[in-house]
Coordinates of C-alpha atoms in Angstrom, one line a residue:
X1 CA 107.5 66.9 58.6
X2 CA 105.4 64.0 58.3
X3 CA 101.7 64.5 57.6
X4 CA 100.5 62.5 60.8
X5 CA 102.9 64.7 63.1
X6 CA 101.8 68.1 61.3
X7 CA 98.1 66.8 62.0
X8 CA 99.3 66.1 66.1
X9 CA 100.9 69.4 66.4
X10 CA 97.8 71.5 64.7
X11 CA 95.5 69.3 67.4
X12 CA 97.6 70.5 70.1
X13 CA 98.1 74.1 69.3
X14 CA 94.3 75.0 69.1
X15 CA 92.5 72.5 71.0
X16 CA 92.1 71.3 74.5
X17 CA 92.6 67.5 75.3
X18 CA 89.4 65.9 75.4
X19 CA 90.9 63.3 77.8
X20 CA 94.2 61.4 78.8
X21 CA 94.0 59.1 75.8
X22 CA 93.8 62.0 73.5
X23 CA 97.3 63.0 74.9
X24 CA 98.3 59.6 74.7
X25 CA 97.8 59.5 70.8
X26 CA 99.8 62.9 70.4
X27 CA 102.9 61.7 72.1
X28 CA 102.6 58.4 69.9
X29 CA 102.5 60.2 66.6
X30 CA 104.9 62.6 67.7
X31 CA 107.5 59.8 68.5
X32 CA 107.4 60.6 72.1
X33 CA 105.8 57.1 73.2
X34 CA 107.1 53.6 73.7
X35 CA 104.5 50.9 74.8
X36 CA 105.5 48.3 76.8
X37 CA 103.5 45.1 76.2
X38 CA 105.1 42.5 78.6
X39 CA 104.5 42.5 82.3
X40 CA 106.5 44.8 84.3
X41 CA 105.9 44.6 88.3
X42 CA 104.7 48.0 89.3
X43 CA 106.7 47.2 92.7
X44 CA 110.1 48.6 91.8
X45 CA 110.4 47.3 88.2
X46 CA 108.8 50.0 86.4
X47 CA 110.5 52.9 88.6
X48 CA 113.9 51.3 87.4
X49 CA 112.9 51.3 83.7
X50 CA 111.9 54.8 83.9
X51 CA 114.8 55.8 85.9
X52 CA 117.2 54.4 83.3
X53 CA 115.3 56.2 80.5
X54 CA 114.6 59.5 82.0
X55 CA 118.4 59.9 82.2
X56 CA 119.4 58.6 78.9
X57 CA 119.3 60.0 75.1
X58 CA 116.1 57.8 74.7
X59 CA 114.1 59.6 77.4
X60 CA 110.5 58.7 76.4
X61 CA 107.0 58.7 77.9
X62 CA 105.9 55.0 78.6
X63 CA 102.8 53.2 78.4
X64 CA 102.8 49.7 80.6
X65 CA 100.0 47.9 79.1
X66 CA 100.1 44.7 81.5
X67 CA 100.4 45.7 84.9
X68 CA 98.7 42.9 86.5
X69 CA 95.6 44.9 86.9
X70 CA 92.9 46.0 84.6
X71 CA 94.2 49.3 83.8
X72 CA 97.5 50.2 82.0
X73 CA 100.3 52.9 83.6
X74 CA 101.3 56.1 81.8
X75 CA 104.3 57.5 83.3
X76 CA 107.1 60.1 82.1
X77 CA 104.6 61.5 80.1
X78 CA 105.8 65.1 80.9
X79 CA 109.4 64.1 81.2
X80 CA 111.1 66.5 78.9
X81 CA 110.6 70.2 77.7
X82 CA 109.0 68.7 74.2
X83 CA 106.3 66.7 76.1
X84 CA 105.7 69.6 79.0
X85 CA 105.1 71.8 76.0
X86 CA 103.0 69.1 74.2
X87 CA 101.0 68.7 77.6
X88 CA 100.3 72.3 77.8
X89 CA 99.5 72.7 74.2
X90 CA 102.2 74.8 73.0
X91 CA 105.5 74.7 70.8
X92 CA 107.4 76.5 73.3
X93 CA 107.0 77.0 77.3
X94 CA 107.6 80.6 76.7
X95 CA 104.6 80.9 74.7
X96 CA 102.9 80.9 77.8
X97 CA 105.1 83.3 79.5
X98 CA 104.4 85.7 76.6
X99 CA 100.6 85.4 76.8
X100 CA 100.4 85.8 80.2
X101 CA 103.0 89.0 80.1
X102 CA 100.9 90.3 77.1
X103 CA 97.6 89.8 79.1
X104 CA 99.1 91.8 82.2
X105 CA 99.9 94.8 80.0
X106 CA 96.8 95.0 78.2
X107 CA 94.8 95.0 81.5
X108 CA 97.3 97.6 83.7
X109 CA 97.8 100.0 80.4
X110 CA 96.1 103.5 80.8
X111 CA 92.6 103.6 79.1
X112 CA 92.0 107.0 78.2
X113 CA 88.9 106.9 76.0
X114 CA 85.7 104.9 75.7
X115 CA 87.2 103.2 72.8
X116 CA 90.3 101.7 74.7
X117 CA 88.0 100.6 77.3
X118 CA 85.7 98.9 74.8
X119 CA 88.5 97.2 73.2
X120 CA 88.9 95.3 76.5
X121 CA 85.4 93.6 76.3
X122 CA 86.5 90.6 74.3
X123 CA 89.5 89.6 76.3
X124 CA 87.3 90.0 79.4
X125 CA 85.0 87.8 77.6
X126 CA 88.1 85.4 77.4
X127 CA 88.4 85.3 80.8
X128 CA 84.9 84.1 81.6
X129 CA 85.3 81.4 79.0
X130 CA 88.4 80.1 81.3
X131 CA 86.3 79.8 84.3
X132 CA 85.2 76.2 85.3
X133 CA 81.9 75.1 84.8
X134 CA 79.7 72.6 87.1
X135 CA 77.5 70.0 84.4
X136 CA 74.6 68.3 85.7
X137 CA 74.4 64.6 85.6
X138 CA 77.1 61.9 85.6
X139 CA 80.4 62.5 83.9
X140 CA 82.7 60.3 81.9
X141 CA 84.8 59.9 85.0
X142 CA 81.6 58.0 86.4
X143 CA 80.9 55.3 83.8
X144 CA 81.9 52.7 86.4
X145 CA 81.1 53.1 89.8
X146 CA 82.4 51.1 92.8
X147 CA 80.5 51.6 96.0
X148 CA 82.3 49.2 97.9
X149 CA 85.7 50.6 97.1
X150 CA 88.9 48.7 96.8
X151 CA 92.2 50.5 96.0
X152 CA 94.1 47.0 95.1
X153 CA 92.0 47.8 91.6
X154 CA 94.7 50.4 90.8
X155 CA 98.3 49.4 89.8
X156 CA 99.8 51.8 92.3
X157 CA 103.5 51.7 92.4
X158 CA 105.8 50.8 95.1
X159 CA 108.4 53.2 93.7
X160 CA 111.7 52.6 95.7
X161 CA 112.9 49.8 98.1
X162 CA 112.8 51.7 101.2
X163 CA 109.2 53.3 100.7
X164 CA 106.9 52.6 103.2
X165 CA 104.7 50.9 100.8
X166 CA 102.8 51.9 97.4
X167 CA 102.2 55.6 96.7
X168 CA 99.7 57.5 94.5
X169 CA 102.2 59.6 93.2
X170 CA 100.1 62.3 90.8
X171 CA 96.9 62.7 92.7
X172 CA 95.1 65.8 92.0
X173 CA 93.4 66.5 95.2
X174 CA 90.2 68.5 96.0
X175 CA 89.3 70.1 99.0
X176 CA 87.2 73.3 100.0
X177 CA 87.3 75.8 102.6
X178 CA 84.6 75.0 105.2
X179 CA 83.5 78.5 105.8
X180 CA 83.6 80.3 102.5
X181 CA 83.3 77.3 99.9
X182 CA 86.3 78.1 97.8
X183 CA 88.0 75.2 96.2
X184 CA 91.5 74.3 96.3
X185 CA 93.4 71.7 94.2
X186 CA 96.9 70.4 95.0
X187 CA 98.8 67.4 94.6
X188 CA 100.3 65.5 97.7
X189 CA 101.0 61.9 97.4
X190 CA 99.1 59.2 99.1
X191 CA 100.6 56.1 100.7
X192 CA 98.2 53.0 100.2
X193 CA 97.3 51.6 103.9
X194 CA 94.5 49.3 102.8
X195 CA 91.7 49.0 100.5
X196 CA 90.1 51.9 101.4
X197 CA 92.4 54.0 103.1
X198 CA 95.6 56.1 102.8
X199 CA 97.9 58.7 104.2
X200 CA 97.2 62.4 102.9
X201 CA 100.6 64.1 103.0
X202 CA 99.9 67.7 102.9
X203 CA 102.7 69.8 104.6
X204 CA 101.7 72.7 107.0
X205 CA 102.3 75.4 104.3
X206 CA 99.6 73.8 102.1
X207 CA 96.1 75.5 101.6
X208 CA 94.5 71.7 102.1
X209 CA 96.2 71.7 105.7
X210 CA 94.7 74.8 105.9
X211 CA 91.2 73.7 105.1
X212 CA 91.9 70.9 107.5
X213 CA 92.2 73.0 110.5
X214 CA 89.2 74.7 109.7
X215 CA 87.1 71.7 109.7
X216 CA 88.9 70.5 112.8
X217 CA 87.7 73.6 114.4
X218 CA 84.3 73.0 113.4
X219 CA 84.4 69.3 114.4
X220 CA 83.2 67.9 110.8
X221 CA 84.4 65.5 108.5
X222 CA 86.3 67.0 105.6
X223 CA 85.3 65.8 102.1
X224 CA 88.1 65.1 99.8
X225 CA 87.9 63.8 96.1
X226 CA 91.1 62.8 94.2
X227 CA 91.4 63.0 90.4
X228 CA 93.4 61.0 88.5
X229 CA 94.3 61.5 84.7
X230 CA 92.0 63.7 82.2
X231 CA 93.9 66.6 80.3
X232 CA 97.3 67.0 81.6
X233 CA 96.6 70.6 82.2
X234 CA 94.9 69.5 85.5
X235 CA 97.8 67.7 86.6
X236 CA 100.0 70.8 86.0
X237 CA 97.9 73.1 87.5
X238 CA 97.4 71.2 90.8
X239 CA 101.4 71.8 91.3
X240 CA 101.5 75.5 90.4
X241 CA 102.2 77.8 93.0
X242 CA 98.9 80.1 92.8
X243 CA 98.0 82.4 95.2
X244 CA 95.4 81.5 97.9
X245 CA 91.7 81.6 96.7
X246 CA 92.9 81.6 93.0
X247 CA 91.3 78.3 91.2
X248 CA 93.4 76.0 89.8
X249 CA 90.8 75.3 87.2
X250 CA 90.6 78.8 85.9
X251 CA 94.5 78.4 85.2
X252 CA 93.9 75.1 83.2
X253 CA 90.9 76.8 81.5
X254 CA 93.6 79.7 80.5
X255 CA 96.1 76.8 79.6
X256 CA 93.6 74.7 77.6
X257 CA 92.0 78.1 76.2
X258 CA 88.8 76.0 77.2
X259 CA 86.9 75.8 80.5
X260 CA 87.1 72.8 82.5
X261 CA 84.0 71.0 83.1
X262 CA 83.2 69.4 86.4
X263 CA 80.8 67.1 87.7
X264 CA 79.3 66.7 91.4
X265 CA 80.9 63.3 93.1
X266 CA 78.8 60.3 94.0
X267 CA 79.4 60.1 98.0
X268 CA 80.8 63.9 98.4
X269 CA 78.5 65.9 96.4
X270 CA 80.1 69.2 98.0
X271 CA 83.2 68.3 95.7
X272 CA 83.3 69.1 92.0
X273 CA 85.8 66.8 90.0
X274 CA 86.7 67.2 85.9
X275 CA 84.3 65.5 83.9
X276 CA 86.7 63.6 81.8
X277 CA 89.2 62.3 84.4
X278 CA 90.1 58.7 84.2
X279 CA 89.7 57.8 88.0
X280 CA 87.8 59.5 90.8
X281 CA 88.7 58.4 94.6
X282 CA 86.2 60.0 96.7
X283 CA 86.2 59.9 100.3
X284 CA 87.0 62.0 103.6
X285 CA 89.2 63.0 106.7
X286 CA 87.9 63.1 110.1
X287 CA 90.0 65.7 112.0
X288 CA 89.2 64.0 115.3
X289 CA 91.1 61.0 114.3
X290 CA 94.4 60.2 115.6
X291 CA 97.1 61.0 112.8
X292 CA 98.9 58.1 111.4
X293 CA 102.6 57.0 110.4
X294 CA 103.2 57.9 106.8
X295 CA 106.8 57.2 104.7
X296 CA 109.1 56.6 104.2
X297 CA 109.0 58.0 100.6
X298 CA 111.6 58.5 98.0
X299 CA 111.3 62.1 97.4
X300 CA 112.1 64.6 94.7
X301 CA 115.4 66.0 96.5
X302 CA 117.0 62.3 95.6
X303 CA 116.7 61.6 99.4
X304 CA 114.2 59.6 101.4
X305 CA 111.6 61.8 103.4
X306 CA 111.3 60.0 106.6
X307 CA 108.3 58.9 108.5
X308 CA 105.7 61.7 110.1
X309 CA 102.4 61.6 111.1
X310 CA 99.6 62.7 108.5
X311 CA 95.7 62.7 108.5
X312 CA 94.2 59.4 107.3
X313 CA 91.9 59.5 104.0
X314 CA 89.2 57.2 104.2
X315 CA 87.9 55.9 100.7
X316 CA 83.7 56.0 100.1
X317 CA 83.7 55.4 96.3
X318 CA 86.1 54.9 93.4
X319 CA 84.8 55.8 89.6
X320 CA 86.3 55.8 86.5
X321 CA 86.0 55.6 82.7
X322 CA 85.3 52.3 81.0
X323 CA 88.9 52.3 79.3
X324 CA 90.7 54.2 81.9
X325 CA 94.6 54.9 82.2
X326 CA 96.3 55.1 85.4
X327 CA 98.9 58.2 85.4
X328 CA 102.1 58.0 87.6
X329 CA 105.5 59.5 88.1
X330 CA 108.5 58.9 90.2
X331 CA 110.9 61.1 91.7
X332 CA 114.2 60.8 93.0
X333 CA 117.8 61.8 91.8
X334 CA 117.5 64.4 89.4
X335 CA 116.6 64.7 86.3
X336 CA 113.4 62.9 87.0
X337 CA 109.8 63.8 85.2
X338 CA 109.4 66.7 87.9
X339 CA 112.1 68.5 86.6
X340 CA 110.1 69.6 83.5
X341 CA 107.1 70.2 85.2
X342 CA 109.4 72.7 87.3
X343 CA 110.5 74.1 84.3
X344 CA 106.9 74.7 83.3
X345 CA 106.4 76.8 86.4
X346 CA 109.5 78.7 86.0
X347 CA 108.5 80.0 82.6
X348 CA 105.0 80.3 83.4
X349 CA 105.3 82.5 86.4
X350 CA 108.0 84.3 85.4
X351 CA 105.7 87.2 84.0
X352 CA 103.6 87.6 87.3
X353 CA 106.6 87.9 89.2
X354 CA 108.0 90.6 86.7
X355 CA 104.8 92.2 86.4
X356 CA 103.7 92.3 90.4
X357 CA 106.5 92.0 92.6
X358 CA 109.8 92.3 90.8
X359 CA 109.9 94.6 87.8
X360 CA 113.6 94.3 87.3
X361 CA 113.6 90.7 86.7
X362 CA 114.2 89.7 83.1
X363 CA 114.9 85.9 83.3
X364 CA 115.3 83.2 85.8
X365 CA 116.2 79.6 85.7
X366 CA 116.1 76.5 88.6
X367 CA 118.9 74.0 87.7
X368 CA 118.1 70.4 88.2
X369 CA 120.8 70.1 90.5
X370 CA 119.0 72.6 92.8
X371 CA 115.7 70.4 93.0
X372 CA 113.6 73.3 92.6
X373 CA 114.0 75.1 95.9
X374 CA 117.8 75.0 96.9
X375 CA 119.0 76.7 93.7
X376 CA 117.5 79.6 91.9
X377 CA 119.5 82.1 89.4
X378 CA 117.6 85.3 88.5
X379 CA 118.8 87.9 85.6
X380 CA 117.7 91.5 86.5
X381 CA 118.0 94.8 84.9
X382 CA 120.4 96.7 87.2
X383 CA 120.1 100.6 87.4
X384 CA 121.2 101.5 90.9
X385 CA 123.3 100.1 94.0
X386 CA 121.8 97.4 96.2
X387 CA 119.2 96.2 93.6
X388 CA 120.3 92.7 93.9
X389 CA 119.4 92.7 97.6
X390 CA 116.1 94.4 97.0
X391 CA 115.4 91.5 94.4
X392 CA 116.4 89.4 97.2
X393 CA 114.2 90.4 99.5
X394 CA 111.2 90.6 97.2
X395 CA 111.7 86.9 96.1
X396 CA 112.3 85.5 99.5
X397 CA 108.8 87.1 100.6
X398 CA 107.0 85.8 97.4
X399 CA 104.9 82.5 97.6
X400 CA 106.9 79.3 97.4
X401 CA 110.0 81.4 96.7
X402 CA 110.2 81.5 100.6
X403 CA 111.6 78.2 100.5
X404 CA 114.6 79.0 98.4
X405 CA 118.0 78.2 99.7
X406 CA 120.5 79.7 97.3
X407 CA 119.8 82.8 94.9
X408 CA 122.3 83.9 92.6
X409 CA 121.6 87.4 90.9
X410 CA 123.1 88.6 87.9
X411 CA 122.4 91.2 85.6
X412 CA 123.5 92.0 81.6
X413 CA 122.6 89.6 79.1
X414 CA 123.9 86.4 80.6
X415 CA 122.1 83.4 79.4
X416 CA 121.0 81.4 82.6
X417 CA 121.1 78.4 80.6
X418 CA 124.6 78.5 80.0
X419 CA 126.0 77.4 83.2
X420 CA 129.7 77.5 82.6
X421 CA 129.3 81.4 81.1
X422 CA 127.1 82.2 84.0
X423 CA 129.5 81.0 86.6
X424 CA 132.5 82.8 85.0
X425 CA 130.5 86.1 85.1
X426 CA 129.2 85.6 88.6
X427 CA 132.9 84.9 90.0
X428 CA 134.1 87.9 88.0
X429 CA 131.8 90.2 89.6
X430 CA 132.0 88.6 93.0
X431 CA 133.9 89.6 96.1
X432 CA 132.9 86.9 98.7
X433 CA 133.7 89.3 101.6
X434 CA 131.1 91.8 100.5
X435 CA 128.6 90.3 98.0
X436 CA 127.4 87.6 100.0
X437 CA 124.1 87.9 102.0
X438 CA 123.1 85.1 105.0
X439 CA 119.6 84.9 106.2
X440 CA 117.4 82.8 107.5
X441 CA 113.9 81.6 107.4
X442 CA 111.1 79.2 106.4
X443 CA 112.4 76.1 104.4
X444 CA 110.8 73.3 102.7
X445 CA 110.2 70.7 105.2
X446 CA 111.9 68.1 103.0
X447 CA 115.0 70.0 103.3
X448 CA 117.0 67.4 105.5
X449 CA 120.1 69.8 106.1
X450 CA 118.0 72.3 108.4
X451 CA 118.8 71.8 112.2
X452 CA 115.0 72.4 113.2
X453 CA 112.5 71.4 110.2
X454 CA 111.1 73.7 108.1
X455 CA 113.5 76.5 109.2
X456 CA 117.3 77.0 108.3
X457 CA 119.6 79.6 106.5
X458 CA 119.7 81.1 103.3
X459 CA 122.4 82.6 100.9
X460 CA 122.2 85.3 98.4
X461 CA 125.2 85.7 95.7
X462 CA 125.2 89.1 94.1
X463 CA 127.0 88.5 90.9
X464 CA 125.9 91.8 89.2
X465 CA 128.2 94.3 88.1
X466 CA 128.9 96.8 91.1
X467 CA 128.4 100.5 91.1
X468 CA 130.9 102.6 92.7
X469 CA 129.1 103.0 96.0
X470 CA 128.8 98.9 96.4
X471 CA 132.6 98.7 96.5
X472 CA 134.3 98.9 99.6
X473 CA 137.7 97.5 98.6
X474 CA 138.4 96.1 95.1
X475 CA 138.3 92.2 94.9
X476 CA 142.0 90.7 94.0
X477 CA 141.1 88.5 91.1
X478 CA 144.7 86.5 91.2
X479 CA 145.3 83.9 88.3
X480 CA 145.3 80.8 90.1
X481 CA 148.4 78.4 89.3
X482 CA 146.4 75.0 88.8
X483 CA 149.5 72.3 89.0
X484 CA 150.9 74.4 92.2
X485 CA 147.6 74.1 93.7
X486 CA 147.5 70.4 92.9
X487 CA 150.8 69.4 94.1
X488 CA 150.3 71.2 97.2
X489 CA 146.9 69.7 98.1
X490 CA 148.5 66.5 97.9
X491 CA 150.4 67.2 101.3
X492 CA 146.9 68.8 103.0
X493 CA 145.7 66.4 105.8
X494 CA 141.9 65.3 105.2
X495 CA 141.9 66.2 101.4
X496 CA 140.9 63.0 99.8
X497 CA 140.1 64.0 96.5
X498 CA 140.2 67.4 94.2
X499 CA 138.5 68.6 91.3
X500 CA 139.7 71.7 89.4
X501 CA 137.7 71.5 86.4
X502 CA 136.3 74.9 87.3
X503 CA 139.5 76.4 87.7
X504 CA 140.8 75.7 84.2
X505 CA 137.4 77.2 82.8
X506 CA 138.7 80.7 84.7
X507 CA 135.9 79.9 87.4
X508 CA 137.5 80.5 90.7
X509 CA 135.8 77.6 92.5
X510 CA 137.5 74.6 93.9
X511 CA 135.9 71.3 95.0
X512 CA 137.5 69.0 97.7
X513 CA 136.5 65.7 99.4
X514 CA 137.2 64.7 102.7
X515 CA 136.6 61.6 105.0
X516 CA 135.0 62.9 108.2
X517 CA 136.3 61.4 111.4
X518 CA 136.2 64.0 114.0
X519 CA 134.3 67.2 115.1
X520 CA 135.0 70.7 113.3
X521 CA 136.8 68.8 110.5
X522 CA 135.1 70.7 107.6
X523 CA 135.8 73.9 109.5
X524 CA 139.6 73.3 110.3
X525 CA 140.1 72.3 106.8
X526 CA 138.6 75.6 105.7
X527 CA 141.0 77.6 107.8
X528 CA 143.9 75.2 106.6
X529 CA 143.2 75.7 102.8
X530 CA 142.8 79.4 103.2
X531 CA 146.3 80.1 104.8
X532 CA 148.1 78.1 101.6
X533 CA 149.5 80.7 99.3
X534 CA 148.6 78.5 96.3
X535 CA 144.9 79.3 97.3
X536 CA 144.9 82.8 96.4
X537 CA 142.6 83.7 93.7
X538 CA 140.0 81.1 94.8
X539 CA 136.8 82.4 95.5
X540 CA 134.6 79.5 96.9
X541 CA 135.7 76.1 98.0
X542 CA 133.0 73.5 98.0
X543 CA 133.2 70.1 100.3
X544 CA 131.9 67.1 100.1
X545 CA 132.3 63.6 101.6
X546 CA 134.9 61.2 100.4
X547 CA 132.5 58.7 98.8
X548 CA 131.0 61.5 96.6
X549 CA 132.7 61.3 93.1
X550 CA 134.2 64.8 93.2
X551 CA 135.0 64.4 89.6
X552 CA 131.1 64.7 88.7
X553 CA 130.4 68.2 89.2
X554 CA 126.6 67.7 88.3
X555 CA 126.4 65.1 91.2
X556 CA 128.6 67.2 93.6
X557 CA 126.7 70.3 93.1
X558 CA 123.5 68.3 93.9
X559 CA 125.0 66.7 97.0
X560 CA 126.1 70.1 97.9
X561 CA 122.4 72.0 97.7
X562 CA 120.9 69.1 99.8
X563 CA 123.6 68.9 102.5
X564 CA 124.1 72.6 103.0
X565 CA 122.7 75.0 105.5
X566 CA 124.2 78.5 104.4
X567 CA 123.9 79.9 108.1
X568 CA 125.6 76.9 109.7
X569 CA 128.0 75.5 107.1
X570 CA 129.6 78.4 105.9
X571 CA 133.2 79.8 106.7
X572 CA 134.0 83.0 105.3
X573 CA 137.3 84.2 105.6
X574 CA 139.1 87.3 104.2
X575 CA 142.1 89.5 104.2
X576 CA 142.8 93.3 103.5
X577 CA 146.1 93.2 101.6
X578 CA 148.8 95.8 101.8
X579 CA 148.0 96.9 98.3
X580 CA 144.4 97.9 99.3
X581 CA 142.7 94.8 97.9
X582 CA 140.8 92.2 99.3
X583 CA 141.5 88.5 99.2
X584 CA 138.5 86.4 100.2
X585 CA 136.8 82.8 100.0
X586 CA 133.5 81.2 101.0
X587 CA 134.2 77.6 102.2
X588 CA 130.9 75.8 101.9
X589 CA 130.5 72.5 103.8
X590 CA 128.3 70.1 101.8
X591 CA 128.9 66.8 103.8
X592 CA 126.4 64.7 105.5
X593 CA 125.9 65.7 109.1
X594 CA 126.0 63.5 112.0
X595 CA 125.0 63.4 115.8
X596 CA 128.7 62.3 116.2
X597 CA 130.7 64.7 114.6
X598 CA 128.1 67.5 113.8
X599 CA 126.2 67.4 116.7
X600 CA 123.1 67.1 114.5
X601 CA 120.1 66.1 116.0
X602 CA 117.7 65.1 113.4
X603 CA 117.6 61.9 111.5
X604 CA 119.9 62.0 108.0
X605 CA 117.7 60.4 105.1
X606 CA 119.4 57.9 102.8
X607 CA 120.2 58.7 99.0
X608 CA 117.6 56.9 97.1
X609 CA 118.8 54.1 94.9
X610 CA 117.2 50.8 93.4
X611 CA 118.0 47.5 95.1
X612 CA 120.6 45.2 93.3
X613 CA 117.9 42.5 92.9
X614 CA 115.8 45.0 90.5
X615 CA 118.6 46.2 88.6
X616 CA 119.5 42.7 88.0
X617 CA 115.9 41.7 86.9
X618 CA 115.6 44.8 84.8
X619 CA 119.1 43.8 82.9
X620 CA 117.7 40.4 82.5
X621 CA 114.5 41.7 80.5
X622 CA 115.4 44.7 79.0
X623 CA 116.0 43.2 75.4
X624 CA 112.5 41.8 75.6
X625 CA 111.0 45.0 76.4
X626 CA 111.8 46.8 73.5
X627 CA 113.1 49.8 75.2
X628 CA 116.1 50.4 72.7
X629 CA 119.5 50.8 73.6
X630 CA 120.9 49.2 76.8
X631 CA 121.2 51.9 79.6
X632 CA 123.2 50.8 82.7
X633 CA 121.1 51.6 86.4
X634 CA 121.9 55.4 87.5
X635 CA 121.5 53.4 90.9
X636 CA 125.1 52.0 90.2
X637 CA 126.8 55.3 90.3
X638 CA 125.4 56.5 93.9
X639 CA 125.6 52.9 95.5
X640 CA 128.8 54.0 97.8
X641 CA 126.5 57.1 99.2
X642 CA 124.1 54.5 100.9
X643 CA 124.5 53.6 104.7
X644 CA 122.6 50.4 106.0
X645 CA 119.3 49.2 105.0
X646 CA 116.8 51.7 106.2
X647 CA 115.8 54.9 104.8
X648 CA 117.6 57.1 107.5
X649 CA 121.2 56.4 107.7
X650 CA 121.9 54.0 110.2

């Protein structure tokens, strides 16, 4: 290990970051940063570079030093498990999980003697050391004060061609409950409207939206402050799914093992912000003002979120450090940086879920294809029949897990990161006729598959080993004759493409594509396939559109997870055989839903890709940017999945 790398690691493990520049220094010493000195346009071009690198072997953080403004852009700084760990000051994200679990156990264990109770005092003292503190006077974030604010001084990026404009994508947004003064820190994108106003994209489930409603009742302006930069723990804490009324800066203090130092804003003194932030944007929202169209925006699902009405944020002041760095991120077709921020949440919040709600849970995983809420796997220690359903109900009622669409539950010692082995285990234990559970409830408002915004179907797959009381009929686990099946499918109307790769790995799941040209087509195909003798033994069939590359398992699964509403788009077929065994198969319609063929009333969003002009521009300047080996644009792979020139499919 090189001496400077060792020094950087010691710094990370035992000290909070003094500021964002300190984090940049560590990234550079660890070989995790590329500096780009040549001008790259924040409109579309930076996104295209980041999208290529985030999906390549040379996945690095990028510091664009020439942005056409006075400030550089830091992006993809948490875009790998290694960099996410560096951001939070640990060697491994599980270190934080173990720390939290140890804390829970210590606080909840029986205290039988006065000595046991006294032994808690040092740890309770640590709690106090994590609580945020407001200091007097101005902070480092207020070295430069713009009392006549102009947002155009910031290198705000327009990320994707059909975006409604440039968006601030890593804003740490501060609001307070007007009734009790309790702070909330969240992250909601901000579309730049003009020099002094932006959109404020908070969904109805968010705490800041509740604060907004309270100000509306009181008829008062709502003070808001936006932090950019500083210790990366602030950025992470703003995304964390904390319970209401739990201060995000207490979590940040715990993560950095040092309290967050706050200062009062200049024009919104009721709001406190981190002393070491790079930028602070102060302002207000008038609840009596009409809402304004915001969007479209290329979102983390890999599809555009479409236009809607949101509050207007009016800027009253901008402050910043003298040598400030503007932090940014892009989201889109996974994997992107947000996947690794989500991975941190998966590891950090496993312990609280286990200790407070689901004691049998041992591990959980959110595959990138599921873009957080769409697909979650959980491993439990099973001791009684129906335990998977107990876990299902608990998790669907827990905070942001209420948005989960597909939950797969397993037991034993399965490695949730070994997707092939995990799928084999699930399907070996699965009887689709009895081990699939359909429900409905609140969904992420970005889930475009729901017939009604924010409300849709859910599916739980019980992949655990079954106790005797859980078995109604044994499931027929027949061996699939793959060559015979492929030959038979050649003669089936509507089947455009077939992928039997999973069958070859002893996973009884088939992928097929079809070209939609009439109503109920996927439904009819499901019934036709089920009747084929060669389909015996297949327990799940995923159906995608013909323009999807069905040979690409990851891309196909991503499409299915986004386009599938389990209550609406499932066909479950089963037959009780003469030998007392049960044959069953779930057919999943993962195709795009349309008004013409599916009576789907909502607008369907387009997939996010770069435009040909931007791709060509980056191709031509790649070598001069010193980005390493040339990487083709990932957008080329999905060009056939785009329809028309708008954010919604036309």
